[in-house]
Amino acid sequence: MRIDLDANATTPVLPEVLEAMQPFWRESYGNPSSAHQSGRRTRGAVEQARIAVASLLHCSPKEIVFTSGGTESDNLALSGVLQPWLDRRASEDKARHEPAHLITTQIEHDAVLSTAQSLERRGIEVTYLKPDSRGVVSPEDVEAALRPHTKLVSVMLANNETGAVQPVGKIARIAKAHGALVHTDAVQGAGKLPLDLSGEFKNVDLLSISGHKMYAPQGTGALFVRQGIELAPILLGGPHERQRRAGTENVPGIVGLGRAAELALAWLEGQNHHLLASPSKLAAEIPGSQSPAELAARRSHFEKRLLALIPEATINAAGAPRVSNTINLRIDDVDGEALIIALDLQGIAASFGSACSSGAAEPSHVLVAMGLTPKQAHSSFRLSLSRLTTDDEIARALEIIPAAVAHFRSVA
Ligand code: PLP
């Protein structure tokens, strides 16, 4: 059997999601901008999906912009807020123009980091905050970094490599009091943590999600944009998405994202997501975790057994609050990348948290920012469970992974 322990990279499309999408390829394929019946039908489906995503986030459907995924949402959030400032600067006397400042962190996904670096090259001041050794950014550090002209603070909700959850609610309160806008990349938080934009996150102005991290298809996503925020589109060419994202909508993908959002909400509330679609099935017959608590218990068992079976293994970000599915394991005398390849040959999909540039694997920027040496970062790898991961799969992984590590150690 193949065991997928790489859910933070992508998740499978749930059968209920696929079922909801299917009519929108061949039966109801109208362009949602068309005035005829077929177009009106798909427009209705897009707006239903918008309501479902807004319900997951506790915001107004008007505040949801559908995008092609987390990367586009992050680009749109940062560039959309700061581009108008760059445009004004281009048309005014530079000497008199007030500078603009962005605060972000060293542990962001490249979708945020690369956008921040691009804005920096074009004249935006950028601060990249360092996390503590647990991989958590402190609200006090955000407060200390604020400048009179800080326009935007962008701090991710849950880190993709370690699962460490950032104190975004607190950071947003501080930034808002200062008059800065707040963005959070919630790609790894959506569907795993409750997201309340009218409660805990009421000071967050922009929030990114991605469909393929929450059992919808790849190439789907959304950006929450709080009402009243000025946002320059990065895709031009039409009035779609209230002038914020031009282009004919990916209707099947949006419908899938909407259905996945409904299922995520039910799951977060502890309802069996499968039962929503298949009421005849008994919960006991269905594998996987029926709630975040069940997933957290499965992860915790897996982690404890790994530590017991692999001498001198440690968990990166162990002391941080973490999403319920992620383990970042460090085994100092074993190369993480070689181990991932060996595990793949034995049917386990896991991930090495590094970007491969010009053939050489760079150590994870996240782990290095937390204070690990490049060698320690190279000795780390990620196991991420999905809602569908079963006890049998964990039991099998607990046979394979320690044996693979023992083999590496015996030949070293
Ligand atoms: N942000 C985070 C934290 C991610 O983990 C990812 C994907 O791995 C992205 C953004 C990019 O999302 P997408 O793959 O939908 O472009």
Short mmCIF file of C-alpha atoms and ligand atoms in Angstrom, two decimals:
data_model
loop_
_atom_site.label_atom_id
_atom_site.label_comp_id
_atom_site.label_asym_id
_atom_site.label_seq_id
_atom_site.Cartn_x
_atom_site.Cartn_y
_atom_site.Cartn_z
CA MET A 1 0.00 0.00 0.00
CA ARG A 2 1.08 3.60 -0.64
CA ILE A 3 0.98 5.73 2.47
CA ASP A 4 0.52 9.44 1.89
CA LEU A 5 2.17 11.37 4.71
CA ASP A 6 2.55 14.56 2.69
CA ALA A 7 -0.81 16.26 3.16
CA ASN A 8 0.80 19.68 3.64
CA ALA A 9 2.02 19.42 0.03
CA THR A 10 -1.43 18.52 -1.29
CA THR A 11 -4.54 16.60 -0.31
CA PRO A 12 -6.70 14.29 -2.42
CA VAL A 13 -9.98 15.65 -3.77
CA LEU A 14 -12.76 14.20 -1.60
CA PRO A 15 -15.39 12.14 -3.50
CA GLU A 16 -18.12 14.58 -2.40
CA VAL A 17 -16.08 17.45 -3.83
CA LEU A 18 -15.57 15.71 -7.18
CA GLU A 19 -19.26 14.85 -7.31
CA ALA A 20 -20.24 18.49 -6.78
CA MET A 21 -17.85 19.62 -9.54
CA GLN A 22 -18.76 17.07 -12.20
CA PRO A 23 -21.83 18.75 -13.78
CA PHE A 24 -19.86 21.93 -14.42
CA TRP A 25 -17.63 20.50 -17.16
CA ARG A 26 -20.13 19.02 -19.60
CA GLU A 27 -23.70 19.82 -18.50
CA SER A 28 -23.56 23.31 -16.99
CA TYR A 29 -20.55 24.86 -18.60
CA GLY A 30 -21.87 28.36 -19.29
CA ASN A 31 -19.67 31.39 -18.80
CA PRO A 32 -20.85 32.99 -15.53
CA SER A 33 -20.68 36.39 -17.26
CA SER A 34 -23.18 35.31 -19.96
CA ALA A 35 -26.70 36.61 -19.59
CA HIS A 36 -28.40 33.45 -20.89
CA GLN A 37 -29.74 30.59 -18.75
CA SER A 38 -26.59 28.52 -18.90
CA GLY A 39 -24.48 31.48 -17.72
CA ARG A 40 -26.97 32.32 -15.00
CA ARG A 41 -26.80 28.74 -13.72
CA THR A 42 -23.01 28.79 -13.35
CA ARG A 43 -23.14 32.31 -11.87
CA GLY A 44 -25.50 30.89 -9.23
CA ALA A 45 -23.07 28.03 -8.53
CA VAL A 46 -20.13 30.45 -8.15
CA GLU A 47 -22.12 32.62 -5.74
CA GLN A 48 -23.21 29.56 -3.72
CA ALA A 49 -19.54 28.56 -3.41
CA ARG A 50 -18.71 32.10 -2.32
CA ILE A 51 -21.27 31.80 0.47
CA ALA A 52 -19.76 28.44 1.55
CA VAL A 53 -16.21 29.84 1.69
CA ALA A 54 -17.45 32.93 3.56
CA SER A 55 -19.20 30.66 6.09
CA LEU A 56 -15.96 28.78 6.75
CA LEU A 57 -14.18 32.10 7.39
CA HIS A 58 -17.10 33.89 9.11
CA CYS A 59 -17.10 36.84 6.75
CA SER A 60 -19.36 38.32 4.07
CA PRO A 61 -19.45 36.58 0.66
CA LYS A 62 -18.68 40.01 -0.86
CA GLU A 63 -15.29 39.81 0.83
CA ILE A 64 -14.21 36.63 -1.01
CA VAL A 65 -12.11 36.87 -4.20
CA PHE A 66 -11.60 33.55 -6.00
CA THR A 67 -8.04 33.00 -7.23
CA SER A 68 -5.91 30.23 -8.72
CA GLY A 69 -4.51 29.24 -5.31
CA GLY A 70 -2.45 30.27 -2.32
CA THR A 71 0.40 31.73 -4.36
CA GLU A 72 -1.86 34.08 -6.27
CA SER A 73 -3.75 35.05 -3.11
CA ASP A 74 -0.50 35.96 -1.37
CA ASN A 75 0.78 37.91 -4.39
CA LEU A 76 -2.53 39.75 -4.68
CA ALA A 77 -2.61 40.63 -0.99
CA LEU A 78 0.89 42.11 -0.82
CA SER A 79 1.11 43.69 -4.28
CA GLY A 80 -2.54 44.74 -4.21
CA VAL A 81 -2.03 46.79 -1.04
CA LEU A 82 1.40 48.21 -1.86
CA GLN A 83 1.26 48.72 -5.65
CA PRO A 84 -1.00 51.80 -5.38
CA TRP A 85 1.68 53.38 -3.16
CA LEU A 86 4.37 52.59 -5.76
CA ASP A 87 2.14 54.03 -8.51
CA ARG A 88 1.63 57.25 -6.54
CA ARG A 89 5.35 57.52 -5.95
CA ALA A 90 6.05 57.15 -9.65
CA SER A 91 3.81 60.12 -10.41
CA GLU A 92 4.97 62.39 -7.57
CA ASP A 93 8.13 64.10 -6.47
CA LYS A 94 10.17 61.24 -4.90
CA ALA A 95 11.84 63.52 -2.36
CA ARG A 96 8.49 64.56 -0.88
CA HIS A 97 6.89 61.15 -1.02
CA GLU A 98 6.27 59.33 2.26
CA PRO A 99 8.04 55.92 2.35
CA ALA A 100 6.05 52.69 2.79
CA HIS A 101 7.03 49.79 5.02
CA LEU A 102 6.04 46.11 5.06
CA ILE A 103 6.63 43.77 8.01
CA THR A 104 6.75 40.06 7.33
CA THR A 105 8.67 37.08 8.72
CA GLN A 106 11.58 34.84 7.78
CA ILE A 107 9.38 31.73 7.97
CA GLU A 108 6.82 32.68 5.30
CA HIS A 109 6.17 30.55 2.24
CA ASP A 110 8.04 31.70 -0.87
CA ALA A 111 4.77 33.08 -2.26
CA VAL A 112 5.00 35.82 0.39
CA LEU A 113 8.79 36.06 0.63
CA SER A 114 9.37 36.43 -3.13
CA THR A 115 6.61 39.03 -3.41
CA ALA A 116 8.09 40.97 -0.47
CA GLN A 117 11.55 40.83 -2.08
CA SER A 118 10.13 42.06 -5.38
CA LEU A 119 8.38 44.96 -3.63
CA GLU A 120 11.62 45.74 -1.79
CA ARG A 121 13.50 45.99 -5.10
CA ARG A 122 10.84 48.45 -6.27
CA GLY A 123 11.23 50.76 -3.27
CA ILE A 124 9.18 49.37 -0.37
CA GLU A 125 11.03 49.06 2.96
CA VAL A 126 10.70 45.49 4.27
CA THR A 127 11.43 43.98 7.70
CA TYR A 128 11.74 40.18 7.88
CA LEU A 129 11.15 39.15 11.51
CA LYS A 130 12.97 36.16 12.98
CA PRO A 131 10.95 33.56 14.93
CA ASP A 132 12.04 32.10 18.26
CA SER A 133 13.60 28.64 18.48
CA ARG A 134 10.10 27.06 18.41
CA GLY A 135 9.36 28.74 15.09
CA VAL A 136 6.96 31.30 16.55
CA VAL A 137 7.04 35.03 15.79
CA SER A 138 6.43 37.25 18.81
CA PRO A 139 3.80 40.01 18.84
CA GLU A 140 6.29 42.14 20.80
CA ASP A 141 8.76 41.90 17.91
CA VAL A 142 6.02 43.00 15.51
CA GLU A 143 5.22 45.93 17.80
CA ALA A 144 8.89 46.96 17.99
CA ALA A 145 9.25 46.79 14.20
CA LEU A 146 6.27 49.05 13.45
CA ARG A 147 7.23 52.39 11.88
CA PRO A 148 5.01 55.44 11.37
CA HIS A 149 4.75 54.50 7.69
CA THR A 150 4.18 50.71 8.11
CA LYS A 151 1.37 49.98 5.64
CA LEU A 152 1.09 46.20 5.92
CA VAL A 153 1.97 43.37 8.30
CA SER A 154 1.95 39.87 6.76
CA VAL A 155 2.38 36.92 9.15
CA MET A 156 1.34 33.38 8.24
CA LEU A 157 -1.14 31.48 10.39
CA ALA A 158 0.42 28.00 10.37
CA ASN A 159 3.84 27.17 9.03
CA ASN A 160 3.87 24.61 6.23
CA GLU A 161 7.07 22.90 7.40
CA THR A 162 6.70 22.77 11.19
CA GLY A 163 2.96 23.33 11.66
CA ALA A 164 3.76 26.08 14.23
CA VAL A 165 0.73 28.34 14.69
CA GLN A 166 1.52 32.05 14.88
CA PRO A 167 -0.28 34.44 17.28
CA VAL A 168 -2.01 36.17 14.36
CA GLY A 169 -5.00 37.47 16.37
CA LYS A 170 -2.70 39.28 18.80
CA ILE A 171 -0.36 40.54 16.07
CA ALA A 172 -3.35 41.88 14.12
CA ARG A 173 -4.65 43.75 17.18
CA ILE A 174 -1.28 45.46 17.65
CA ALA A 175 -0.86 46.31 13.95
CA LYS A 176 -4.40 47.62 13.66
CA ALA A 177 -3.97 49.90 16.69
CA HIS A 178 -1.00 51.34 14.83
CA GLY A 179 -3.01 51.88 11.64
CA ALA A 180 -1.35 49.16 9.51
CA LEU A 181 -3.27 46.61 7.45
CA VAL A 182 -2.84 42.92 8.27
CA HIS A 183 -2.53 39.93 5.93
CA THR A 184 -2.24 36.30 6.96
CA ASP A 185 -1.35 33.36 4.75
CA ALA A 186 -3.80 30.82 6.19
CA VAL A 187 -3.13 28.19 3.50
CA GLN A 188 -2.00 25.62 6.10
CA GLY A 189 -4.57 26.73 8.69
CA ALA A 190 -7.78 26.65 6.67
CA GLY A 191 -9.70 23.45 7.27
CA LYS A 192 -7.42 22.57 10.19
CA LEU A 193 -8.17 25.42 12.62
CA PRO A 194 -11.35 27.42 13.21
CA LEU A 195 -10.99 30.73 11.33
CA ASP A 196 -13.26 33.47 12.61
CA LEU A 197 -12.84 36.78 10.80
CA SER A 198 -15.57 38.35 12.90
CA GLY A 199 -14.11 37.07 16.19
CA GLU A 200 -10.50 36.10 16.90
CA PHE A 201 -9.34 37.47 13.53
CA LYS A 202 -11.55 40.55 13.35
CA ASN A 203 -8.47 42.74 12.87
CA VAL A 204 -7.18 40.73 9.91
CA ASP A 205 -7.81 42.57 6.63
CA LEU A 206 -6.62 39.99 4.09
CA LEU A 207 -6.41 36.18 4.37
CA SER A 208 -5.21 33.62 1.81
CA ILE A 209 -6.48 30.07 1.40
CA SER A 210 -5.69 27.32 -1.12
CA GLY A 211 -8.10 24.61 -2.32
CA HIS A 212 -5.62 21.77 -2.67
CA LYS A 213 -4.59 21.91 0.99
CA MET A 214 -8.20 21.31 2.02
CA TYR A 215 -9.42 18.47 -0.25
CA ALA A 216 -10.44 20.64 -3.23
CA PRO A 217 -8.54 20.62 -6.55
CA GLN A 218 -5.15 22.14 -7.24
CA GLY A 219 -5.35 25.53 -8.93
CA THR A 220 -8.15 26.85 -6.71
CA GLY A 221 -8.05 29.33 -3.85
CA ALA A 222 -9.39 32.53 -2.42
CA LEU A 223 -8.35 35.78 -0.84
CA PHE A 224 -10.50 37.37 1.84
CA VAL A 225 -10.42 41.17 1.42
CA ARG A 226 -12.19 43.05 4.19
CA GLN A 227 -14.79 45.50 2.93
CA GLY A 228 -13.38 48.96 2.25
CA ILE A 229 -9.76 47.88 1.61
CA GLU A 230 -8.20 49.45 -1.49
CA LEU A 231 -6.68 46.62 -3.53
CA ALA A 232 -5.05 46.96 -6.96
CA PRO A 233 -5.68 43.88 -9.15
CA ILE A 234 -2.66 42.04 -10.51
CA LEU A 235 -4.65 40.39 -13.31
CA LEU A 236 -6.22 42.96 -15.61
CA GLY A 237 -8.80 42.45 -18.32
CA GLY A 238 -12.34 42.51 -17.00
CA PRO A 239 -14.67 43.37 -14.13
CA HIS A 240 -14.69 39.86 -12.63
CA GLU A 241 -14.56 39.38 -8.85
CA ARG A 242 -15.67 42.99 -8.24
CA GLN A 243 -12.78 44.39 -10.28
CA ARG A 244 -10.23 42.60 -8.11
CA ARG A 245 -9.28 39.64 -10.33
CA ALA A 246 -9.96 39.63 -14.07
CA GLY A 247 -10.54 36.39 -15.97
CA THR A 248 -13.36 33.94 -16.59
CA GLU A 249 -13.96 32.02 -13.39
CA ASN A 250 -12.77 28.40 -12.96
CA VAL A 251 -16.33 27.28 -12.27
CA PRO A 252 -15.76 23.55 -11.51
CA GLY A 253 -12.79 24.47 -9.30
CA ILE A 254 -14.73 27.15 -7.44
CA VAL A 255 -17.66 24.76 -6.91
CA GLY A 256 -15.18 22.19 -5.56
CA LEU A 257 -13.64 24.74 -3.21
CA GLY A 258 -17.11 25.68 -1.96
CA ARG A 259 -18.03 22.04 -1.26
CA ALA A 260 -14.66 21.46 0.43
CA ALA A 261 -15.30 24.52 2.62
CA GLU A 262 -18.69 23.10 3.72
CA LEU A 263 -17.07 19.75 4.54
CA ALA A 264 -14.20 21.45 6.39
CA LEU A 265 -16.63 23.43 8.53
CA ALA A 266 -18.56 20.26 9.40
CA TRP A 267 -15.31 18.44 10.19
CA LEU A 268 -14.05 21.27 12.39
CA GLU A 269 -17.32 21.09 14.29
CA GLY A 270 -16.75 17.37 14.84
CA GLN A 271 -19.39 16.15 12.39
CA ASN A 272 -18.42 13.26 10.20
CA HIS A 273 -17.82 14.88 6.82
CA HIS A 274 -18.53 11.65 4.94
CA LEU A 275 -21.90 11.30 6.61
CA LEU A 276 -23.00 14.60 5.10
CA ALA A 277 -22.90 13.00 1.68
CA SER A 278 -23.51 9.35 2.57
CA PRO A 279 -25.98 9.31 5.45
CA SER A 280 -26.39 5.55 5.19
CA LYS A 281 -22.77 4.83 6.14
CA LEU A 282 -21.87 4.28 9.76
CA ALA A 283 -19.14 6.54 11.13
CA ALA A 284 -17.32 3.49 12.46
CA GLU A 285 -16.91 2.08 8.95
CA ILE A 286 -15.17 5.15 7.68
CA PRO A 287 -11.41 5.41 8.02
CA GLY A 288 -9.53 8.57 8.93
CA SER A 289 -10.19 11.23 11.55
CA GLN A 290 -13.67 12.50 12.14
CA SER A 291 -12.57 15.63 14.01
CA PRO A 292 -9.48 17.77 14.71
CA ALA A 293 -9.21 16.14 18.15
CA GLU A 294 -9.09 12.68 16.61
CA LEU A 295 -6.46 13.76 14.09
CA ALA A 296 -4.40 15.39 16.86
CA ALA A 297 -4.57 12.17 18.90
CA ARG A 298 -3.42 10.11 15.89
CA ARG A 299 -0.54 12.54 15.23
CA SER A 300 0.43 12.54 18.90
CA HIS A 301 0.52 8.72 19.02
CA PHE A 302 2.59 8.63 15.81
CA GLU A 303 5.03 11.21 17.15
CA LYS A 304 5.47 9.51 20.54
CA ARG A 305 6.10 6.13 18.93
CA LEU A 306 8.62 7.62 16.46
CA LEU A 307 10.53 9.19 19.34
CA ALA A 308 10.44 5.91 21.26
CA LEU A 309 11.58 3.80 18.30
CA ILE A 310 14.26 6.13 16.89
CA PRO A 311 17.01 6.93 19.42
CA GLU A 312 18.07 10.59 19.43
CA ALA A 313 15.30 11.85 17.21
CA THR A 314 13.76 15.24 18.07
CA ILE A 315 10.71 17.16 16.96
CA ASN A 316 11.36 20.60 15.49
CA ALA A 317 8.95 23.22 16.89
CA ALA A 318 7.89 20.74 19.59
CA GLY A 319 7.21 23.50 22.12
CA ALA A 320 5.03 25.57 19.78
CA PRO A 321 1.27 25.40 19.38
CA ARG A 322 0.94 23.34 16.19
CA VAL A 323 -1.75 22.36 13.71
CA SER A 324 -3.01 18.87 14.42
CA ASN A 325 -1.46 17.04 11.46
CA THR A 326 2.21 18.04 11.14
CA ILE A 327 5.44 16.44 12.43
CA ASN A 328 8.87 17.84 11.60
CA LEU A 329 11.36 15.20 12.68
CA ARG A 330 15.11 15.70 13.06
CA ILE A 331 17.52 12.80 13.15
CA ASP A 332 20.96 14.39 13.40
CA ASP A 333 23.12 11.67 11.87
CA VAL A 334 20.78 10.92 8.95
CA ASP A 335 20.38 12.95 5.76
CA GLY A 336 16.71 13.92 5.48
CA GLU A 337 16.64 13.94 1.69
CA ALA A 338 18.23 10.49 1.37
CA LEU A 339 15.76 9.17 3.94
CA ILE A 340 12.79 10.61 2.00
CA ILE A 341 13.99 8.84 -1.15
CA ALA A 342 14.39 5.55 0.74
CA LEU A 343 10.91 5.91 2.25
CA ASP A 344 9.44 6.65 -1.17
CA LEU A 345 10.87 3.36 -2.45
CA GLN A 346 9.04 1.64 0.40
CA GLY A 347 5.74 3.33 -0.37
CA ILE A 348 5.75 6.28 2.02
CA ALA A 349 5.36 9.83 0.70
CA ALA A 350 6.99 12.34 3.06
CA SER A 351 8.71 15.63 2.42
CA PHE A 352 12.08 17.25 2.79
CA GLY A 353 11.58 20.91 3.63
CA SER A 354 13.94 22.51 1.21
CA ALA A 355 13.90 24.24 -2.11
CA CYS A 356 16.08 22.76 -4.77
CA SER A 357 18.05 25.47 -6.51
CA SER A 358 20.51 24.81 -9.31
CA GLY A 359 20.76 21.16 -8.39
CA ALA A 360 21.85 21.80 -4.80
CA ALA A 361 19.32 21.35 -2.01
CA GLU A 362 19.28 24.49 0.13
CA PRO A 363 18.59 23.95 3.81
CA SER A 364 15.07 24.93 4.84
CA HIS A 365 14.90 28.69 5.39
CA VAL A 366 12.30 28.06 8.09
CA LEU A 367 14.47 25.72 10.16
CA VAL A 368 17.54 27.92 9.71
CA ALA A 369 15.52 30.97 10.86
CA MET A 370 14.63 28.96 14.00
CA GLY A 371 18.35 28.61 14.73
CA LEU A 372 19.11 25.14 13.35
CA THR A 373 22.44 24.75 11.61
CA PRO A 374 22.27 23.95 7.88
CA LYS A 375 23.35 20.38 8.76
CA GLN A 376 20.55 20.01 11.33
CA ALA A 377 18.08 21.38 8.79
CA HIS A 378 19.32 18.81 6.27
CA SER A 379 18.68 16.11 8.87
CA SER A 380 15.02 17.09 9.20
CA PHE A 381 11.97 15.97 7.27
CA ARG A 382 8.22 16.45 7.41
CA LEU A 383 5.42 13.96 7.90
CA SER A 384 1.96 15.45 7.47
CA LEU A 385 -1.26 13.50 8.05
CA SER A 386 -4.54 14.10 6.27
CA ARG A 387 -8.08 13.62 7.54
CA LEU A 388 -8.02 10.32 5.63
CA THR A 389 -4.86 8.88 7.27
CA THR A 390 -5.76 5.63 9.05
CA ASP A 391 -4.41 3.79 12.10
CA ASP A 392 -3.25 0.97 9.81
CA GLU A 393 -1.18 3.42 7.76
CA ILE A 394 0.38 4.86 10.91
CA ALA A 395 1.16 1.36 12.19
CA ARG A 396 2.85 0.46 8.90
CA ALA A 397 4.80 3.76 8.83
CA LEU A 398 5.97 2.96 12.38
CA GLU A 399 7.49 -0.26 11.05
CA ILE A 400 9.10 1.27 7.96
CA ILE A 401 10.54 4.60 9.19
CA PRO A 402 12.51 3.36 12.26
CA ALA A 403 13.84 0.41 10.22
CA ALA A 404 14.97 2.76 7.42
CA VAL A 405 16.74 5.01 9.96
CA ALA A 406 18.42 1.99 11.59
CA HIS A 407 19.60 0.88 8.16
CA PHE A 408 21.10 4.30 7.38
CA ARG A 409 22.86 4.32 10.73
CA SER A 410 24.23 0.82 10.28
CA VAL A 411 25.87 1.67 6.95
CA ALA A 412 27.11 5.16 7.95
N1 PLP B 1 1.37 29.36 1.49
C1 PLP B 1 1.66 28.26 2.20
C2 PLP B 1 1.87 28.35 3.67
C3 PLP B 1 1.77 27.02 1.55
O1 PLP B 1 2.05 25.92 2.24
C4 PLP B 1 1.58 26.98 0.15
C5 PLP B 1 1.75 25.71 -0.59
O2 PLP B 1 2.52 24.85 -0.20
C6 PLP B 1 1.27 28.16 -0.54
C7 PLP B 1 1.18 29.35 0.16
C8 PLP B 1 1.02 28.17 -2.02
O3 PLP B 1 -0.26 27.66 -2.30
P1 PLP B 1 -0.60 27.09 -3.77
O4 PLP B 1 0.12 25.79 -3.90
O5 PLP B 1 -2.10 26.93 -3.75
O6 PLP B 1 -0.18 28.12 -4.74
#
